[in-house]
Amino acid sequence: MTNNEDKLKKIISHAKEYGFVFQSSEIYDGLSAVYDYAQNGVELKKNIRNHWWKAMVQMNENIVGIDSAIFMHPTIWKASGHVDAFNDPLIDNKDSKKRYRADVLVEDYLAKIEAKINKEVEKAEKRYGDSFNKEEFLNTNQRVLANKEKMAEISARLYGSLEKNDLDDVKALIEELEIACPLSGSKNWTEVKQFNLMFATQMGSTAEGASEIYLRPETAQGIFVNYLNVQKTGRMKIPFGIAQTGKAFRNEIVARQFIFRMREFEQMEMQFFVRPGEEMKWYDYWKAERMVWHLSLGMSAENYRFHDHEKLAHYANAAADIEFNFPMGFKELEGIHSRTDFDLKAHEKYTGKKLRYFDPELNESYVPYVIETSIGLDRMFLALFSAAYNEETLEDGSERVVLNLPAVLAPYKAAILPLMKKDGLPEKAREIMAELQEDFMCQYEEKDAIGKRYRRQDAIGTPFCITIDHDSIADNTVTIRDRDTMKQERVSIKDLREIIAKKIRNKA
Ligand code: GAP
């Protein structure tokens, strides 16, 4: 097992053991790629959602929110291109009967070549020490250059063939690269076929009267079809944005890697409506803004990188991902897309209704261009959870697992812990609890030795443990323990609210 697989396994088991994420329908042996958020997970997830909403809606006068329905008129998905083009190429292995995404098989092959390049870099770094120049090495080492060229050739062929829908060539590429089924080692593949990712269901009570509708595969279309209503009722002037968070559904062929790729997940999306011709300025603006948001959460900048798309989705004229260093390596966390006027024009065409904006400054009407920011809430959860998960050996040799979550997102902000269950300490602790829980999620715990209780709070990421002892009764002070430094301070009970508020204040 690689270190990466090992880390993901630890995260999955920690998420279960400490009440963050459970497999859906677990007592029925689970439902593949569907997960439930448990008592601590639901708090973390809600805090991420609220933090995003604050940054996008509360802090921007020209962005408002909506909450559109999951079910929408089925023609919307025809207009958006999802009925015809929201496909993944699938391939089956005839021996293992396992199904794969053909492009992912090739991408995994590319990742192996990239791993080889990284190994070369690591070896050279060790050999040359401080005098090592990574950039120069990457641009001059013959083995690295040969591998880079090979990667470029394979990518160009894969994405070129997918673009042309030449699925025979995608299969030929898999065969030429001698890619084997990871499960059985067999190279006995079926043809590559396109598979639509939308879930369909019936709306209406009788078979004849029922019509087929889809569970939305993205929240964005709910924004597009409401854009003019919002613009008019909110008297919005371009440039303006509409944000929403909500469930999306995709029948992913290969659903794996825990909550990274799910069949039911949540998106946080914002469509920003701009003048045609100004889209690249706003595209750059939102790329930069979204990265600032991520970095403000205090996780190391090395965990993030941009990936500019070569293969563009059917609706985009520019697109980039913010990738995060997940336990499985760098993968897409958020997408920033310049969607042109594709969606609004398509809805005009299918409805016969004008979706134009009258620009009073230009004295003309036009269909706005759109910049989209789209982040998976579950993916953000996984990014935070995996970066925050740390195993530490303490000075006395003991071990602790701590979630160094940004305080603003932690499920509980404080734990209220009476040192003993007697001498009036629980009563005093209850008073503090009653006072603080008005403003913060707090947990009251009096069972087990104090060290054990600290460990439990570390494991769920509680930034503060407040301990009530005999002195607390005498002088109205308590100790407050910081999760990250484990340092304890004696403070006055009346200052607790301000101390916690200061720590969790995080500019969104
Ligand atoms: N409206 C644009 C759109 O939906 P996307 O790149 O397909 O674009 C946006 O999805 C984000 O949604 C991704 O960056 C990812 O964070 C999240 N996402 C997509 N598919 C997902 C899945 N199956 N499970 C979890 N998150 C997913």
Coordinates of C-alpha atoms and ligand atoms in Angstrom, one line a residue:
M1 CA 0.0 0.0 0.0
T2 CA 1.4 3.4 -0.9
N3 CA 1.6 6.2 1.7
N4 CA -1.2 8.0 -0.1
E5 CA -3.6 5.1 0.1
D6 CA -2.6 4.7 3.7
K7 CA -3.5 8.3 4.5
L8 CA -6.8 8.2 2.7
K9 CA -7.7 5.0 4.7
K10 CA -6.8 6.7 7.9
I11 CA -8.9 9.7 7.0
I12 CA -11.9 7.5 6.1
S13 CA -11.7 5.6 9.3
H14 CA -11.2 8.8 11.4
A15 CA -14.2 10.4 9.7
K16 CA -16.3 7.4 10.7
E17 CA -14.9 6.8 14.2
Y18 CA -15.4 10.4 15.2
G19 CA -18.9 11.0 13.7
F20 CA -18.1 13.0 10.6
V21 CA -19.0 10.8 7.6
F22 CA -20.8 7.4 7.3
Q23 CA -21.3 5.2 4.3
S24 CA -25.0 5.6 3.2
S25 CA -27.2 2.6 4.1
E26 CA -24.4 1.0 5.9
I27 CA -26.5 -1.7 7.7
Y28 CA -27.6 -2.8 4.2
D29 CA -23.9 -3.1 3.2
G30 CA -23.9 0.4 1.8
L31 CA -24.7 2.2 -1.4
S32 CA -21.8 2.9 -3.7
A33 CA -20.5 6.5 -3.8
V34 CA -23.2 7.8 -1.5
Y35 CA -22.4 9.1 2.0
D36 CA -24.2 10.5 5.0
Y37 CA -22.8 13.3 7.1
A38 CA -22.9 12.5 10.8
Q39 CA -23.2 14.7 13.9
N40 CA -19.8 16.4 13.6
G41 CA -19.6 16.3 9.8
V42 CA -22.9 18.1 9.4
E43 CA -21.5 21.0 11.5
L44 CA -18.2 21.2 9.5
K45 CA -20.1 21.0 6.2
K46 CA -22.6 23.7 7.3
N47 CA -19.7 26.0 8.4
I48 CA -17.9 25.6 5.0
R49 CA -21.2 26.4 3.2
N50 CA -21.8 29.5 5.4
H51 CA -18.2 30.7 5.0
W52 CA -18.5 30.4 1.2
W53 CA -21.9 32.2 1.3
K54 CA -20.4 35.0 3.4
A55 CA -17.5 35.5 1.0
M56 CA -19.6 35.4 -2.1
V57 CA -23.0 37.0 -1.1
Q58 CA -22.6 38.9 2.2
M59 CA -19.3 40.5 1.2
N60 CA -20.3 41.4 -2.4
E61 CA -23.0 44.0 -2.8
N62 CA -23.5 42.9 -6.4
I63 CA -24.0 39.2 -5.7
V64 CA -27.3 37.7 -4.5
G65 CA -28.3 34.2 -3.7
I66 CA -31.1 31.9 -4.8
D67 CA -32.3 28.3 -3.9
S68 CA -33.8 26.7 -7.1
A69 CA -35.5 23.3 -7.2
I70 CA -33.6 20.1 -8.0
F71 CA -36.3 19.1 -10.5
M72 CA -36.4 21.3 -13.6
H73 CA -38.2 21.3 -16.9
P74 CA -36.5 18.5 -18.9
T75 CA -35.9 20.7 -22.0
I76 CA -33.5 22.7 -19.9
W77 CA -31.0 19.8 -20.1
K78 CA -31.5 19.6 -23.8
A79 CA -30.8 23.3 -24.2
S80 CA -27.8 23.2 -21.9
G81 CA -26.2 20.3 -23.9
H82 CA -26.3 17.8 -21.0
V83 CA -28.7 15.4 -22.8
D84 CA -26.4 15.2 -25.8
A85 CA -22.9 15.9 -24.4
F86 CA -22.8 15.2 -20.7
N87 CA -21.1 11.8 -21.3
D88 CA -18.1 9.9 -20.1
P89 CA -16.4 7.3 -22.3
L90 CA -16.7 3.9 -20.6
I91 CA -14.9 0.6 -21.3
D92 CA -15.4 -2.8 -19.7
N93 CA -12.8 -5.4 -19.1
K94 CA -14.1 -8.7 -20.5
D95 CA -12.3 -10.9 -17.9
S96 CA -12.8 -9.0 -14.6
K97 CA -16.2 -7.6 -15.8
K98 CA -15.1 -4.3 -14.2
R99 CA -16.2 -1.0 -15.8
Y100 CA -13.8 1.9 -16.2
R101 CA -13.7 5.4 -17.6
A102 CA -11.5 5.1 -20.7
D103 CA -10.0 8.5 -20.2
V104 CA -9.3 7.8 -16.6
L105 CA -7.4 4.7 -17.5
V106 CA -5.2 6.8 -19.8
E107 CA -4.9 9.6 -17.2
D108 CA -3.8 7.0 -14.5
Y109 CA -1.1 5.9 -17.0
L110 CA 0.0 9.5 -17.4
A111 CA 0.1 9.9 -13.6
K112 CA 2.5 7.0 -13.5
I113 CA 4.8 8.8 -15.9
E114 CA 4.5 12.0 -13.8
A115 CA 5.4 9.9 -10.7
K116 CA 8.6 8.8 -12.5
I117 CA 9.5 12.4 -13.2
N118 CA 9.0 13.3 -9.6
K119 CA 11.2 10.4 -8.5
E120 CA 14.0 11.7 -10.8
V121 CA 13.6 15.1 -9.2
E122 CA 13.7 13.7 -5.7
K123 CA 16.9 11.6 -6.5
A124 CA 18.6 14.7 -8.0
E125 CA 17.6 16.8 -5.1
K126 CA 19.3 14.4 -2.7
R127 CA 22.4 14.1 -4.9
Y128 CA 22.9 17.9 -5.4
G129 CA 21.6 19.2 -2.1
D130 CA 21.4 23.0 -1.7
S131 CA 22.9 23.7 -5.2
F132 CA 19.9 21.9 -6.9
N133 CA 17.9 24.0 -9.3
K134 CA 14.6 22.2 -9.9
E135 CA 13.6 24.3 -12.9
E136 CA 16.8 23.8 -14.7
F137 CA 16.8 20.1 -14.0
L138 CA 13.2 19.8 -15.4
N139 CA 14.2 21.6 -18.5
T140 CA 17.5 19.8 -19.3
N141 CA 17.5 16.3 -17.9
Q142 CA 17.1 13.9 -20.8
R143 CA 15.0 11.2 -19.1
V144 CA 12.6 13.9 -17.8
L145 CA 12.4 15.6 -21.2
A146 CA 11.6 12.2 -22.9
N147 CA 8.9 11.5 -20.3
K148 CA 7.4 14.9 -20.6
E149 CA 7.3 14.6 -24.4
K150 CA 5.6 11.2 -24.1
M151 CA 3.0 12.6 -21.7
A152 CA 2.3 15.5 -24.1
E153 CA 1.8 13.1 -27.1
I154 CA -0.5 10.8 -25.1
S155 CA -2.6 13.7 -23.8
A156 CA -2.9 15.3 -27.2
R157 CA -4.0 12.0 -28.7
L158 CA -6.5 11.3 -25.9
Y159 CA -8.1 14.7 -25.8
G160 CA -8.0 15.0 -29.6
S161 CA -9.9 11.7 -30.1
L162 CA -12.4 12.6 -27.3
E163 CA -13.0 15.9 -29.0
K164 CA -13.7 14.2 -32.3
N165 CA -15.7 11.5 -30.5
D166 CA -13.3 9.0 -32.1
L167 CA -13.9 6.3 -29.5
D168 CA -12.2 3.6 -31.6
D169 CA -8.9 5.6 -31.4
V170 CA -9.3 5.9 -27.6
K171 CA -9.5 2.1 -27.4
A172 CA -6.6 1.8 -29.8
L173 CA -4.6 4.1 -27.5
I174 CA -5.4 1.9 -24.5
E175 CA -4.2 -1.1 -26.4
E176 CA -1.0 0.5 -27.7
L177 CA -0.1 1.7 -24.2
E178 CA -0.8 -1.9 -23.0
I179 CA -2.9 -0.7 -20.2
A180 CA -4.2 -3.6 -18.1
C181 CA -7.2 -3.8 -15.8
P182 CA -5.9 -2.8 -12.4
L183 CA -8.0 -5.6 -10.8
S184 CA -7.2 -8.6 -13.0
G185 CA -4.2 -7.6 -15.1
S186 CA -6.1 -8.5 -18.2
K187 CA -5.9 -6.5 -21.4
N188 CA -9.1 -7.9 -22.9
W189 CA -11.2 -4.8 -23.4
T190 CA -14.6 -4.1 -24.9
E191 CA -15.3 -1.2 -27.3
V192 CA -15.4 2.3 -25.8
K193 CA -19.0 3.7 -25.5
Q194 CA -20.4 7.0 -24.4
F195 CA -22.5 6.9 -21.2
N196 CA -24.7 9.8 -20.1
L197 CA -24.2 10.8 -16.5
M198 CA -27.7 12.2 -15.7
F199 CA -30.1 10.3 -13.5
A200 CA -33.6 10.2 -14.9
T201 CA -36.9 9.6 -13.1
Q202 CA -40.6 9.9 -13.8
M203 CA -42.7 12.8 -12.7
G204 CA -46.5 12.2 -12.6
S205 CA -48.7 9.5 -11.3
T206 CA -49.7 7.4 -14.3
A207 CA -47.4 5.7 -16.8
E208 CA -49.0 7.4 -19.7
G209 CA -49.2 10.9 -18.1
A210 CA -45.7 10.7 -16.5
S211 CA -42.9 12.5 -18.1
E212 CA -39.2 11.8 -17.8
I213 CA -37.2 14.4 -15.8
Y214 CA -33.7 14.5 -14.6
L215 CA -32.1 15.1 -11.2
R216 CA -29.9 18.2 -11.9
P217 CA -26.3 17.4 -12.6
E218 CA -25.2 21.0 -11.8
T219 CA -26.9 23.8 -9.9
A220 CA -25.9 26.3 -12.5
Q221 CA -28.9 25.9 -14.8
G222 CA -31.2 26.9 -11.9
I223 CA -29.4 30.2 -11.9
F224 CA -29.5 30.7 -15.7
V225 CA -33.2 30.1 -16.0
N226 CA -33.9 32.5 -13.1
Y227 CA -31.4 35.2 -14.2
L228 CA -33.8 37.7 -15.7
N229 CA -36.3 37.3 -12.8
V230 CA -33.5 38.0 -10.3
Q231 CA -32.1 40.9 -12.4
K232 CA -35.5 42.6 -12.7
T233 CA -36.8 42.0 -9.2
G234 CA -33.4 42.8 -7.6
R235 CA -32.7 45.8 -10.0
M236 CA -29.3 44.3 -10.6
K237 CA -26.9 46.1 -12.8
I238 CA -24.2 44.3 -14.9
P239 CA -21.7 43.1 -13.7
F240 CA -23.6 41.1 -11.1
G241 CA -23.6 37.6 -9.7
I242 CA -26.1 35.0 -8.5
A243 CA -25.0 32.3 -6.1
Q244 CA -26.5 29.1 -4.9
T245 CA -25.6 26.0 -3.0
G246 CA -27.4 22.7 -3.4
K247 CA -27.4 19.0 -4.3
A248 CA -26.4 17.7 -7.7
F249 CA -26.5 14.2 -9.0
R250 CA -24.3 12.3 -11.5
N251 CA -24.3 8.6 -12.3
E252 CA -20.5 8.4 -12.1
I253 CA -19.0 5.4 -13.8
V254 CA -16.1 5.1 -11.5
A255 CA -17.0 6.4 -8.1
R256 CA -14.1 6.1 -5.8
Q257 CA -11.9 7.9 -3.4
F258 CA -14.4 8.4 -0.6
I259 CA -16.3 11.8 -0.9
F260 CA -14.1 13.0 -3.7
R261 CA -16.3 11.5 -6.4
M262 CA -19.9 10.9 -5.3
R263 CA -23.2 10.1 -7.1
E264 CA -25.1 12.6 -4.9
F265 CA -23.1 15.7 -3.9
E266 CA -23.4 19.3 -3.1
Q267 CA -22.1 22.2 -5.2
M268 CA -21.5 25.9 -4.3
E269 CA -21.8 27.8 -7.6
M270 CA -21.8 31.5 -8.6
Q271 CA -22.6 32.8 -12.1
F272 CA -21.3 36.3 -12.7
F273 CA -23.0 38.1 -15.6
V274 CA -20.8 40.6 -17.5
R275 CA -20.7 42.6 -20.7
P276 CA -19.7 40.6 -23.8
G277 CA -16.0 41.3 -24.5
E278 CA -15.2 41.9 -20.8
E279 CA -15.3 38.2 -19.8
M280 CA -11.5 37.6 -19.8
K281 CA -11.0 40.5 -17.3
W282 CA -13.6 39.0 -15.0
Y283 CA -12.3 35.5 -15.6
D284 CA -8.9 36.6 -14.3
Y285 CA -10.5 38.5 -11.4
W286 CA -12.5 35.4 -10.2
K287 CA -9.6 33.1 -10.6
A288 CA -7.5 35.3 -8.3
E289 CA -10.4 36.0 -5.8
R290 CA -11.2 32.3 -5.4
M291 CA -7.5 31.5 -4.7
V292 CA -7.4 34.3 -2.1
W293 CA -10.4 32.7 -0.4
H294 CA -8.7 29.3 -0.2
L295 CA -5.5 30.7 1.1
S296 CA -7.3 32.8 3.8
L297 CA -8.2 29.5 5.5
G298 CA -4.6 29.1 6.4
M299 CA -3.8 25.8 4.8
S300 CA -0.4 25.8 3.3
A301 CA -0.2 27.5 -0.2
E302 CA 1.8 24.5 -1.5
N303 CA -1.4 22.5 -1.3
Y304 CA -2.9 24.5 -4.2
R305 CA -2.2 25.0 -7.8
F306 CA -4.0 26.2 -10.9
H307 CA -4.6 23.9 -13.9
D308 CA -5.6 25.6 -17.1
H309 CA -7.8 23.4 -19.3
E310 CA -6.7 22.3 -22.7
K311 CA -9.9 20.4 -23.4
L312 CA -12.8 22.8 -22.8
A313 CA -16.3 21.8 -21.9
H314 CA -18.9 22.3 -24.5
Y315 CA -19.9 25.7 -23.0
A316 CA -16.6 27.3 -22.2
N317 CA -14.0 29.6 -23.9
A318 CA -11.6 29.5 -21.0
A319 CA -11.4 27.3 -17.9
A320 CA -9.1 26.6 -15.0
D321 CA -9.2 24.3 -12.0
I322 CA -8.0 25.1 -8.6
E323 CA -6.3 21.8 -7.7
F324 CA -5.7 20.7 -4.1
N325 CA -3.1 18.2 -2.9
F326 CA -5.5 15.5 -1.7
P327 CA -4.2 12.3 -0.2
M328 CA -4.4 10.9 -3.7
G329 CA -2.3 13.7 -5.2
F330 CA -3.3 17.0 -6.9
K331 CA -6.9 16.9 -8.1
E332 CA -9.6 19.4 -9.0
L333 CA -11.3 21.1 -6.1
E334 CA -12.9 24.1 -7.9
G335 CA -13.6 25.1 -11.5
I336 CA -13.6 28.7 -12.8
H337 CA -15.2 28.8 -16.3
S338 CA -15.8 31.5 -18.8
R339 CA -19.1 30.1 -20.1
T340 CA -19.6 32.8 -22.8
D341 CA -23.3 33.4 -23.6
F342 CA -23.8 29.7 -24.5
D343 CA -26.4 28.8 -21.8
L344 CA -28.5 32.0 -22.0
K345 CA -28.5 31.9 -25.8
A346 CA -29.5 28.2 -25.7
H347 CA -32.4 29.0 -23.4
E348 CA -33.5 31.8 -25.7
K349 CA -33.5 29.4 -28.6
Y350 CA -35.5 26.6 -26.8
T351 CA -38.0 28.9 -25.1
G352 CA -38.4 31.5 -27.8
K353 CA -38.1 34.1 -25.0
K354 CA -35.6 37.0 -24.9
L355 CA -33.1 36.8 -22.1
R356 CA -31.5 40.1 -22.9
Y357 CA -30.2 42.7 -20.5
F358 CA -30.7 46.4 -21.3
D359 CA -27.5 48.2 -20.5
P360 CA -28.4 51.8 -19.6
E361 CA -24.8 53.0 -20.0
L362 CA -24.4 51.6 -23.5
N363 CA -28.0 52.1 -24.3
E364 CA -28.3 48.6 -25.8
S365 CA -29.6 45.1 -25.1
Y366 CA -27.4 42.0 -25.1
V367 CA -27.2 38.5 -23.8
P368 CA -24.6 38.7 -21.0
Y369 CA -21.5 36.6 -20.9
V370 CA -21.0 34.5 -17.8
I371 CA -18.0 33.7 -15.5
E372 CA -18.8 30.7 -13.2
T373 CA -17.1 29.7 -10.0
S374 CA -18.0 26.1 -9.0
I375 CA -16.8 24.2 -6.0
G376 CA -17.9 20.9 -4.6
L377 CA -18.8 21.2 -1.0
D378 CA -17.9 17.6 -0.3
R379 CA -14.6 18.0 -2.0
M380 CA -13.8 21.1 0.1
F381 CA -14.7 19.1 3.2
L382 CA -12.3 16.4 2.1
A383 CA -9.6 18.9 1.3
L384 CA -9.9 20.5 4.8
F385 CA -10.3 17.3 6.6
S386 CA -7.2 15.7 5.0
A387 CA -5.0 18.8 5.4
A388 CA -6.2 19.2 9.0
Y389 CA -5.6 15.5 10.0
N390 CA -2.3 15.2 11.9
E391 CA -0.8 12.5 14.0
E392 CA 1.6 13.9 16.6
T393 CA 4.1 12.5 19.0
L394 CA 4.1 14.7 22.1
E395 CA 7.1 15.6 24.3
D396 CA 6.2 12.9 26.9
G397 CA 6.2 10.3 24.1
S398 CA 2.4 9.9 23.9
E399 CA 0.6 10.2 20.7
R400 CA -2.4 12.3 19.7
V401 CA -4.5 12.7 16.5
V402 CA -5.6 16.3 16.0
L403 CA -7.7 18.0 13.4
N404 CA -6.1 21.4 13.0
L405 CA -9.2 22.8 11.3
P406 CA -9.5 26.5 10.7
A407 CA -11.3 27.6 13.9
V408 CA -14.0 29.4 12.0
L409 CA -15.0 26.0 10.4
A410 CA -14.5 23.7 13.4
P411 CA -17.8 21.8 14.3
Y412 CA -17.5 22.9 18.0
K413 CA -15.7 26.1 19.0
A414 CA -15.4 25.2 22.7
A415 CA -15.7 22.2 25.0
I416 CA -16.8 22.9 28.6
L417 CA -15.1 20.5 30.9
P418 CA -15.6 20.4 34.7
L419 CA -12.5 18.9 36.2
M420 CA -14.6 16.7 38.6
K421 CA -18.2 15.7 38.9
K422 CA -18.6 17.2 42.4
D423 CA -18.0 20.2 44.6
G424 CA -20.3 22.4 42.5
L425 CA -18.0 22.2 39.4
P426 CA -20.6 20.8 37.1
E427 CA -23.1 23.6 38.1
K428 CA -20.5 26.3 37.4
A429 CA -19.6 24.6 34.1
R430 CA -23.3 24.5 33.2
E431 CA -23.6 28.2 33.8
I432 CA -20.7 28.9 31.4
M433 CA -22.1 26.5 28.8
A434 CA -25.5 28.3 29.0
E435 CA -23.8 31.6 28.4
L436 CA -21.5 30.5 25.5
Q437 CA -23.9 28.3 23.6
E438 CA -26.0 31.4 22.7
D439 CA -23.1 32.4 20.4
F440 CA -21.1 29.3 19.7
M441 CA -21.5 25.6 19.2
C442 CA -20.2 24.2 22.5
Q443 CA -19.9 20.7 23.9
Y444 CA -20.3 19.8 27.5
E445 CA -18.4 16.8 28.8
E446 CA -17.8 15.5 32.3
K447 CA -17.0 11.8 31.7
D448 CA -13.5 10.4 31.9
A449 CA -10.2 11.9 33.0
I450 CA -9.4 15.4 31.7
G451 CA -6.5 14.2 29.4
K452 CA -8.9 11.7 27.7
R453 CA -11.4 14.5 27.1
Y454 CA -8.8 16.8 25.6
R455 CA -7.8 14.0 23.2
R456 CA -11.4 13.5 22.1
Q457 CA -11.8 17.2 21.5
D458 CA -8.5 17.3 19.5
A459 CA -9.7 14.5 17.4
I460 CA -12.8 16.5 16.3
G461 CA -10.9 19.7 15.9
T462 CA -12.4 21.8 18.8
P463 CA -10.1 24.9 19.1
F464 CA -10.7 25.6 22.8
C465 CA -11.1 23.4 25.9
I466 CA -12.4 25.3 28.9
T467 CA -11.7 23.6 32.2
I468 CA -13.5 24.5 35.4
D469 CA -11.7 23.7 38.7
H470 CA -12.0 24.6 42.3
D471 CA -10.4 28.0 41.8
S472 CA -13.1 28.8 39.3
I473 CA -15.7 28.7 42.1
A474 CA -13.5 31.0 44.2
D475 CA -12.4 33.6 41.7
N476 CA -14.5 33.2 38.5
T477 CA -11.5 32.1 36.4
V478 CA -11.0 29.0 34.2
T479 CA -8.2 27.5 32.1
I480 CA -8.5 27.7 28.4
R481 CA -6.5 25.3 26.4
D482 CA -5.5 25.9 22.8
R483 CA -5.9 22.9 20.5
D484 CA -2.8 23.5 18.4
T485 CA -0.2 24.6 21.0
M486 CA -1.9 22.7 23.9
K487 CA -0.9 25.7 26.0
Q488 CA -3.2 26.6 28.9
E489 CA -4.0 30.0 30.2
R490 CA -5.9 31.2 33.2
V491 CA -8.6 33.7 32.1
S492 CA -11.6 35.4 33.6
I493 CA -14.9 33.8 32.8
K494 CA -16.3 37.1 31.6
D495 CA -13.6 37.3 28.9
L496 CA -14.3 33.9 27.4
R497 CA -16.8 35.1 24.8
E498 CA -14.4 37.7 23.4
I499 CA -11.4 35.3 23.3
I500 CA -13.4 32.7 21.3
A501 CA -14.9 35.3 19.0
K502 CA -11.5 36.8 18.2
K503 CA -10.0 33.4 17.4
I504 CA -12.9 32.4 15.0
R505 CA -13.0 35.8 13.3
N506 CA -11.8 35.0 9.8
K507 CA -12.2 37.5 7.0
A508 CA -14.2 35.6 4.3
Ligands
GAP1 N1 -21.5 24.1 -13.3 C1 -20.2 23.6 -13.6 C2 -19.8 22.3 -13.1 O1 -20.7 21.6 -12.6 P1 -17.9 20.6 -12.8 O2 -16.4 20.8 -13.0 O3 -18.5 19.4 -13.5 O4 -18.5 22.0 -13.3 C3 -17.8 21.6 -10.4 O5 -18.2 20.5 -11.3 C4 -17.3 21.1 -9.1 O6 -18.2 20.2 -8.5 C5 -16.0 20.3 -9.2 O7 -14.9 21.1 -9.2 C6 -16.0 19.4 -8.0 O8 -15.6 20.1 -6.8 C7 -17.5 19.2 -7.8 N2 -17.9 17.8 -8.3 C8 -18.1 17.5 -9.6 N3 -18.5 16.2 -9.7 C9 -18.4 15.7 -8.4 C10 -18.7 14.4 -7.8 N4 -19.1 13.4 -8.6 N5 -18.6 14.3 -6.5 C11 -18.2 15.3 -5.7 N6 -18.0 16.5 -6.2 C12 -18.1 16.7 -7.5

